[in-house]
XYZ file of C-alpha atoms in Angstrom:
522
model
C -5.353 8.654 -10.748
C -7.103 11.262 -8.623
C -5.308 12.805 -5.692
C -7.002 14.441 -2.729
C -5.737 17.458 -0.836
C -7.956 16.536 2.115
C -6.031 16.542 5.424
C -6.271 13.603 7.790
C -9.511 13.422 9.713
C -10.371 14.253 13.329
C -11.135 10.569 13.856
C -7.578 9.715 12.859
C -6.226 12.334 15.265
C -8.276 10.827 18.099
C -6.456 7.539 17.573
C -3.056 9.084 18.410
C -3.238 8.466 22.200
C -4.030 4.795 21.533
C -1.110 4.513 19.129
C 1.229 6.109 21.664
C 0.308 3.597 24.366
C 0.641 0.610 22.068
C 3.157 -1.974 23.251
C 3.896 -4.209 20.277
C 5.491 -7.525 21.155
C 8.576 -8.678 19.239
C 8.341 -12.398 18.485
C 11.700 -14.158 18.262
C 12.169 -17.679 16.927
C 12.643 -19.999 19.909
C 13.474 -23.106 17.976
C 16.157 -22.366 15.459
C 16.305 -25.757 13.768
C 13.808 -26.509 10.985
C 13.901 -29.985 9.513
C 12.470 -30.768 6.067
C 12.050 -34.406 4.957
C 10.292 -36.133 2.098
C 7.047 -37.458 3.619
C 7.877 -41.131 3.085
C 11.207 -40.826 4.942
C 10.076 -38.975 8.052
C 8.620 -41.890 10.110
C 11.566 -44.152 9.308
C 14.183 -41.555 10.131
C 12.552 -40.400 13.391
C 11.996 -43.964 14.672
C 15.477 -45.200 13.794
C 17.450 -42.201 15.021
C 15.166 -40.750 17.688
C 17.663 -40.697 20.602
C 20.574 -39.394 18.571
C 18.379 -36.832 16.870
C 17.227 -35.440 20.243
C 20.844 -35.083 21.327
C 21.644 -33.144 18.159
C 18.660 -30.884 18.736
C 19.849 -30.132 22.252
C 23.322 -29.185 21.098
C 22.088 -27.080 18.168
C 19.338 -25.184 19.977
C 21.353 -21.988 20.041
C 21.945 -21.901 16.304
C 19.865 -20.717 13.372
C 19.919 -23.538 10.793
C 17.541 -24.933 8.231
C 18.342 -28.559 7.369
C 16.989 -30.069 4.160
C 17.219 -33.879 3.943
C 16.702 -35.867 0.768
C 16.948 -39.607 0.198
C 20.282 -39.214 -1.565
C 22.047 -36.783 0.698
C 21.009 -37.516 4.310
C 24.438 -38.647 5.458
C 26.307 -35.820 3.764
C 23.842 -33.237 5.024
C 24.185 -34.276 8.672
C 27.963 -34.101 8.457
C 27.840 -30.730 6.759
C 25.449 -29.328 9.372
C 27.625 -30.405 12.278
C 30.650 -28.684 10.758
C 28.593 -25.598 9.919
C 27.328 -25.383 13.499
C 30.848 -25.237 14.883
C 31.832 -22.531 12.421
C 28.576 -20.662 12.944
C 28.959 -20.595 16.704
C 32.242 -18.789 16.358
C 30.995 -16.355 13.727
C 27.450 -15.472 14.768
C 26.855 -16.485 18.365
C 23.145 -16.698 19.154
C 21.824 -13.559 17.494
C 18.254 -14.140 16.207
C 17.774 -14.422 12.464
C 15.649 -11.606 11.019
C 16.084 -12.200 7.289
C 18.256 -13.512 4.527
C 21.975 -13.149 5.351
C 23.783 -10.464 3.379
C 27.393 -9.712 2.640
C 28.394 -7.470 5.543
C 31.276 -5.050 5.940
C 31.419 -5.862 9.643
C 28.348 -4.826 11.587
C 25.348 -4.356 9.291
C 24.737 -0.755 10.343
C 23.704 1.585 7.527
C 23.679 -0.965 4.707
C 20.655 0.730 3.116
C 19.710 4.426 3.178
C 17.845 5.112 6.389
C 14.255 6.379 6.343
C 12.341 8.257 8.993
C 11.446 11.653 10.418
C 13.618 14.635 11.379
C 12.349 17.573 13.416
C 14.327 20.395 11.786
C 12.487 21.492 8.633
C 9.108 21.245 10.315
C 9.838 22.744 13.737
C 13.392 24.125 13.895
C 14.129 24.670 17.624
C 10.489 24.464 18.715
C 10.586 20.863 19.878
C 9.662 18.948 23.025
C 8.974 15.376 24.080
C 5.195 15.675 23.649
C 5.560 16.884 20.057
C 7.963 14.078 19.212
C 5.735 11.398 20.743
C 2.688 12.754 18.916
C 4.634 12.849 15.659
C 5.659 9.235 16.197
C 2.005 8.420 16.756
C 1.100 9.994 13.426
C 3.923 8.074 11.732
C 2.301 4.840 12.897
C -1.300 5.893 12.342
C -0.678 7.115 8.793
C 1.175 3.948 7.794
C 4.541 5.657 7.339
C 6.298 3.333 9.775
C 4.842 0.356 7.918
C 6.432 1.391 4.595
C 9.881 1.874 6.128
C 10.139 5.267 7.844
C 11.445 3.806 11.093
C 13.774 6.505 12.488
C 12.588 9.340 14.740
C 15.433 11.860 14.731
C 15.790 14.851 17.049
C 17.775 17.714 15.544
C 19.371 20.766 17.219
C 18.148 22.649 20.331
C 17.234 19.707 22.578
C 19.766 20.435 25.356
C 20.589 23.010 27.959
C 23.071 25.681 26.907
C 25.750 24.427 29.289
C 27.071 21.019 30.204
C 26.639 19.559 33.693
C 29.351 20.076 36.356
C 30.614 16.600 35.480
C 30.888 17.547 31.804
C 27.859 15.869 30.246
C 25.362 17.350 27.800
C 22.081 17.869 29.665
C 18.687 17.438 28.025
C 16.507 20.527 28.361
C 14.481 20.222 31.551
C 11.721 22.309 30.015
C 11.502 20.507 26.654
C 12.288 16.975 27.841
C 11.236 16.784 31.497
C 10.964 12.988 31.429
C 14.513 12.643 30.166
C 15.902 11.275 26.921
C 16.011 7.648 28.039
C 12.303 7.599 28.791
C 11.641 9.058 25.349
C 13.821 6.606 23.424
C 12.421 3.679 25.393
C 8.916 4.680 24.426
C 9.815 5.210 20.771
C 11.607 1.868 20.651
C 8.527 0.181 22.108
C 6.444 1.760 19.336
C 8.745 0.149 16.766
C 11.035 3.055 15.933
C 14.756 3.601 16.015
C 15.925 6.943 17.325
C 18.379 9.606 16.213
C 20.125 12.472 17.994
C 22.187 15.471 16.851
C 25.553 16.950 17.778
C 28.399 18.895 16.201
C 32.076 18.356 15.462
C 32.892 21.821 16.804
C 32.685 23.650 20.122
C 28.972 24.316 19.649
C 26.084 23.189 17.479
C 24.849 25.493 14.731
C 22.334 26.968 17.198
C 25.088 27.391 19.823
C 24.234 24.499 22.109
C 27.126 22.319 23.355
C 29.059 20.581 20.568
C 31.147 17.449 20.961
C 34.663 18.622 20.125
C 37.082 17.209 22.741
C 34.140 15.353 24.344
C 33.653 12.687 21.703
C 34.037 9.611 23.936
C 31.934 11.111 26.710
C 29.163 12.172 24.341
C 28.917 8.974 22.318
C 28.582 6.990 25.548
C 25.807 9.361 26.619
C 23.990 9.185 23.284
C 24.332 5.432 22.742
C 24.393 3.829 26.172
C 22.743 6.253 28.591
C 20.120 7.786 26.294
C 19.692 4.817 23.938
C 19.937 6.495 20.511
C 20.626 4.550 17.305
C 21.785 7.330 14.945
C 23.973 10.412 15.272
C 23.676 13.356 12.885
C 26.973 15.228 13.206
C 27.196 18.830 12.014
C 30.014 21.141 10.964
C 29.652 24.426 12.899
C 31.826 26.224 15.490
C 35.130 24.958 14.088
C 38.042 25.350 16.560
C 40.943 27.631 15.675
C 43.679 26.057 13.549
C 46.223 26.259 16.366
C 43.832 24.272 18.553
C 42.493 21.615 16.220
C 45.568 21.058 14.024
C 43.444 18.835 11.810
C 41.780 19.100 8.436
C 38.128 18.337 7.825
C 38.785 14.595 7.654
C 40.576 14.654 10.994
C 37.805 16.649 12.658
C 35.163 14.053 11.794
C 37.548 11.153 12.400
C 37.603 12.019 16.108
C 33.968 11.034 16.559
C 34.245 8.084 14.178
C 36.999 6.605 16.340
C 35.017 7.308 19.498
C 32.046 5.441 18.011
C 34.267 2.473 17.232
C 35.704 2.454 20.760
C 32.242 2.645 22.302
C 31.020 -0.247 20.171
C 34.005 -2.412 21.042
C 33.685 -1.599 24.725
C 29.957 -2.322 24.878
C 30.006 -5.299 22.530
C 27.041 -3.833 20.627
C 26.734 -2.502 17.049
C 27.907 1.077 16.596
C 25.572 4.013 16.283
C 24.762 4.933 12.673
C 27.022 7.898 11.869
C 25.508 10.527 9.549
C 28.060 13.226 8.693
C 26.684 16.695 7.914
C 29.709 18.337 6.302
C 27.682 20.136 3.562
C 29.906 18.847 0.746
C 32.537 21.515 1.320
C 35.545 19.230 0.998
C 34.245 16.333 -1.073
C 33.103 14.006 1.705
C 32.088 11.453 -0.932
C 35.816 10.754 -1.282
C 36.544 10.031 2.380
C 33.430 9.884 4.584
C 32.652 6.237 3.835
C 35.733 5.368 5.890
C 34.126 7.109 8.869
C 30.350 6.651 8.672
C 27.411 5.539 6.575
C 26.006 8.775 5.089
C 27.375 12.213 4.267
C 25.723 15.443 3.195
C 26.762 16.527 -0.282
C 25.393 20.100 -0.335
C 24.197 22.959 1.850
C 20.825 22.784 3.579
C 17.917 22.405 1.204
C 16.974 26.082 1.761
C 13.849 27.920 2.715
C 10.575 26.331 1.731
C 9.615 28.861 -0.901
C 12.902 28.183 -2.700
C 12.770 24.434 -2.296
C 12.356 23.437 -5.925
C 15.289 25.532 -7.149
C 17.369 23.990 -4.375
C 16.278 20.539 -5.483
C 17.582 21.240 -8.989
C 20.820 22.527 -7.492
C 21.219 19.329 -5.476
C 20.422 17.150 -8.477
C 22.992 19.049 -10.548
C 25.684 18.572 -7.893
C 24.868 14.949 -7.260
C 24.756 14.047 -10.947
C 28.567 14.131 -10.905
C 28.998 12.004 -7.780
C 25.962 9.691 -7.862
C 28.077 6.644 -8.663
C 29.700 6.851 -5.217
C 26.578 5.664 -3.375
C 26.388 1.960 -2.604
C 25.736 -0.349 0.322
C 27.014 1.106 3.620
C 27.781 4.500 2.068
C 25.191 7.000 0.797
C 25.202 10.529 -0.573
C 22.783 12.476 1.660
C 20.813 15.103 -0.289
C 19.256 16.489 2.929
C 15.809 16.339 4.497
C 12.738 16.144 2.259
C 10.627 19.286 1.855
C 7.524 17.396 0.744
C 4.513 18.850 2.555
C 6.198 22.227 3.074
C 6.031 25.483 1.145
C 4.615 25.911 -2.336
C 5.752 22.741 -4.100
C 3.219 21.584 -6.668
C 2.154 17.964 -6.768
C 4.393 17.356 -9.793
C 7.367 19.095 -8.162
C 6.938 17.062 -4.976
C 6.888 13.843 -7.029
C 10.100 14.912 -8.790
C 11.704 15.756 -5.458
C 10.834 12.379 -3.941
C 11.797 10.389 -7.030
C 15.236 11.984 -7.319
C 16.058 11.517 -3.626
C 14.831 7.917 -3.564
C 16.369 6.675 -6.809
C 19.693 8.381 -6.035
C 19.740 6.330 -2.814
C 19.664 9.288 -0.440
C 18.297 8.833 3.078
C 14.585 9.710 3.100
C 13.606 11.918 6.042
C 10.151 13.451 6.338
C 9.972 16.826 8.079
C 6.510 18.351 7.943
C 3.607 18.817 10.358
C 1.916 15.420 10.108
C -1.245 16.648 11.833
C -1.930 18.746 8.704
C -0.656 16.384 6.021
C -2.883 15.789 2.992
C -3.740 12.515 1.343
C -1.964 13.745 -1.782
C 1.277 14.294 0.124
C 0.919 10.887 1.787
C 0.465 9.254 -1.615
C 3.919 10.559 -2.575
C 5.699 9.599 0.635
C 4.118 6.124 0.648
C 4.838 5.165 -2.967
C 6.000 1.621 -2.308
C 7.370 1.069 -5.813
C 9.678 4.079 -5.526
C 10.669 3.163 -1.963
C 11.506 -0.373 -3.126
C 14.221 1.031 -5.402
C 15.693 3.099 -2.570
C 15.679 0.070 -0.271
C 16.756 -2.538 -2.846
C 18.574 -5.283 -0.889
C 20.385 -6.597 -3.970
C 21.548 -3.461 -5.830
C 22.949 -0.627 -3.718
C 24.018 1.792 -6.458
C 22.287 5.012 -7.492
C 20.812 6.000 -10.812
C 23.150 8.192 -12.895
C 22.593 10.459 -15.908
C 23.065 9.040 -19.395
C 22.062 12.246 -21.219
C 21.741 15.778 -19.909
C 19.062 16.878 -22.371
C 18.704 20.662 -22.154
C 22.433 21.246 -21.804
C 25.425 19.450 -23.327
C 26.426 16.361 -21.361
C 28.492 16.970 -18.235
C 27.216 20.542 -17.871
C 26.834 21.800 -14.313
C 23.697 23.951 -14.308
C 21.745 24.389 -11.083
C 18.518 25.368 -12.870
C 18.617 22.695 -15.587
C 20.197 19.476 -14.276
C 20.388 16.254 -16.269
C 17.078 15.027 -17.701
C 17.707 11.337 -18.518
C 18.840 8.961 -15.751
C 19.037 5.189 -15.358
C 20.314 2.554 -12.986
C 20.135 -1.083 -12.016
C 17.722 -2.792 -9.654
C 17.036 -6.372 -8.660
C 13.966 -6.366 -10.913
C 15.165 -4.531 -14.011
C 16.504 -1.188 -15.224
C 15.181 1.965 -13.556
C 14.699 5.207 -15.471
C 14.044 8.732 -14.214
C 13.054 11.400 -16.741
C 12.928 14.956 -15.359
C 11.188 17.811 -17.138
C 13.287 20.750 -15.957
C 11.372 23.208 -18.161
C 8.451 25.471 -17.262
C 6.186 23.933 -19.918
C 5.034 20.387 -20.770
C 7.575 18.387 -22.782
C 7.921 15.076 -24.616
C 10.971 13.206 -23.327
C 12.433 10.616 -25.725
C 15.450 8.355 -25.554
C 16.948 5.317 -27.214
C 16.949 2.350 -24.824
C 20.612 1.453 -25.295
C 21.685 4.985 -24.371
C 21.471 3.509 -20.879
C 24.486 1.270 -20.229
C 22.222 -1.252 -18.485
C 20.074 -2.094 -21.534
C 20.860 -4.817 -24.094
C 20.860 -4.261 -27.844
C 18.430 -6.316 -29.905
C 15.991 -6.805 -27.019
C 12.564 -5.446 -26.177
C 11.465 -4.389 -22.707
C 8.247 -4.332 -20.716
C 7.481 -0.915 -19.238
C 6.200 -0.334 -15.701
C 5.245 3.208 -14.603
C 6.184 3.623 -10.935
C 3.817 6.574 -10.391
C 0.679 5.436 -12.215
C 1.395 1.859 -11.061
C 0.504 0.522 -14.493
C 2.119 -1.825 -17.012
C 2.423 0.162 -20.247
C 3.218 -2.333 -22.948
C 6.592 -3.040 -24.521
C 9.352 -0.704 -25.680
C 11.408 -1.560 -28.762
C 14.512 0.518 -29.488
C 13.055 3.824 -28.212
C 10.726 5.248 -25.601
C 8.868 8.570 -25.448
C 7.083 9.974 -22.399
C 4.421 12.325 -23.750
C 3.517 15.710 -22.278
C 5.457 15.414 -19.030
C 4.166 18.290 -16.848
C 6.381 21.296 -16.040
C 8.905 20.292 -13.346
C 7.378 16.817 -13.494
C 8.923 13.370 -13.507
C 8.487 9.955 -15.100
C 9.817 6.919 -13.231
C 9.963 3.620 -15.099
C 11.038 0.053 -14.463
C 11.929 -1.839 -17.649
C 12.330 -5.617 -17.745
C 13.810 -7.713 -20.524
C 10.967 -9.217 -22.576
C 12.972 -11.151 -25.140
C 14.338 -10.503 -28.613
C 13.039 -7.486 -30.493
C 10.885 -8.276 -33.569
C 12.839 -9.829 -36.405
C 13.807 -7.354 -39.106
C 13.723 -4.279 -36.880
C 15.576 -1.515 -38.686
C 18.029 0.114 -38.800
C 20.464 -2.705 -37.928
C 21.816 -0.755 -34.971
C 19.800 1.423 -32.594
C 22.841 3.706 -32.366
C 24.503 4.097 -35.743
C 27.976 5.146 -34.576
C 30.430 2.680 -36.190
C 27.622 0.213 -36.922
C 28.921 -2.265 -39.523
C 28.071 -5.614 -41.036
C 30.330 -8.669 -40.816
C 31.225 -8.105 -44.478
C 32.277 -4.504 -43.820
C 29.010 -2.896 -44.910
C 28.876 0.565 -43.356
C 25.699 1.759 -41.667
C 27.100 4.852 -39.992
C 26.995 7.579 -42.674
C 29.815 9.423 -40.924
C 32.351 6.649 -41.615
C 34.372 7.374 -44.773
């Protein structure tokens, strides 16, 4: 497949003002009761029970139910629905249905890794409301919102250096003259959710006001007054021990409790809480009790060093990848795709690792200069589908390190062979961590998710092609330096009869009569 480095066109840029003034309408279901009958029963049922049926409709108009009537079960179904309505009214109120119900830990916030845009890697402190609105316009125009990047997150440096006389954080009058509420209202109208930044210490990392000892005040400001949906919460300006008298868990717990109080007081879902603790004190062990995502490493680093930092992050996260699941995600930091000197193959590896390890996916590059090649990476729907899998929340994990012995921590040569589950099959990621092309081979049942004695269809998630069937083994040929192969394998039935040897992995392989296959067994 050819990839173009051509930036977006002037015609596309001219569309930005129209995108910014767009006012999409949200259509909510007005009638929540759908009735399905066999055709031959509908006239009889409606004529015989018309008055009673209208009364039921009136009583059930606030509930989201789909009733399916069959000739055999009409009576039972009506009774069941009436009971379900009473229970449902107590459990769900009249919130509109937006999809298939899922098992929820309480509020639905942060079930899947969030996707969107963050200002930091692209612009650092050089932000303002015009830039953010234009960036949101590009997100819509380029189709990034359509594939799931629905958060617009403002990082550090958005406020004045001092709080107001009443104690509130004040948005910079120069950078955000219209105010934060006007900005979030506009972004929400465009179809985005919005994120804001603060710090668990006295100050942010750029020495703007932090939230320590102002947690309740600040979360009310962020959530209710300014209308933000996500809070990135950093780890700078830590108070003296004699002041804080808390460990790292306690420091972040302060804001977590404030978020819970604000949610209970307002009666609305809590803000999504994204902890930025840099992995110093193993947040993967405790942060899920407080929020929905947690940083596992330092910042991704300067752009020219991005790929070495990616390997470092992959090496670190290979030991903790199994922690990620619904409502709790290891955060590997903002994407560097579109920045610095990453090659096309390196950018693909970067995106694949972040997505398949179920990290949040945050773009942070100048979208007015983005190339079609970079967009093709960020908009890979098959890779995104794994990250956003509604059925399987767990990350891929390594099953063989490759270059190094298994369980080796090496920041330049992380694990090569990874696999994990998905709703549609087993996912594989093969990383070439070398500086030259390499063949990458593995036995299927090295992955714990594959079944012995079966063959598997092979889907390439980057070429978007179906590549035949794998039996026992698979080899990816000539994977480019620092490149990646991403595969989805589906069970295709029994392997061909007579496939030898009897076991794909010979260790302790033995016949029912005691015949030894493993040559190492005495």
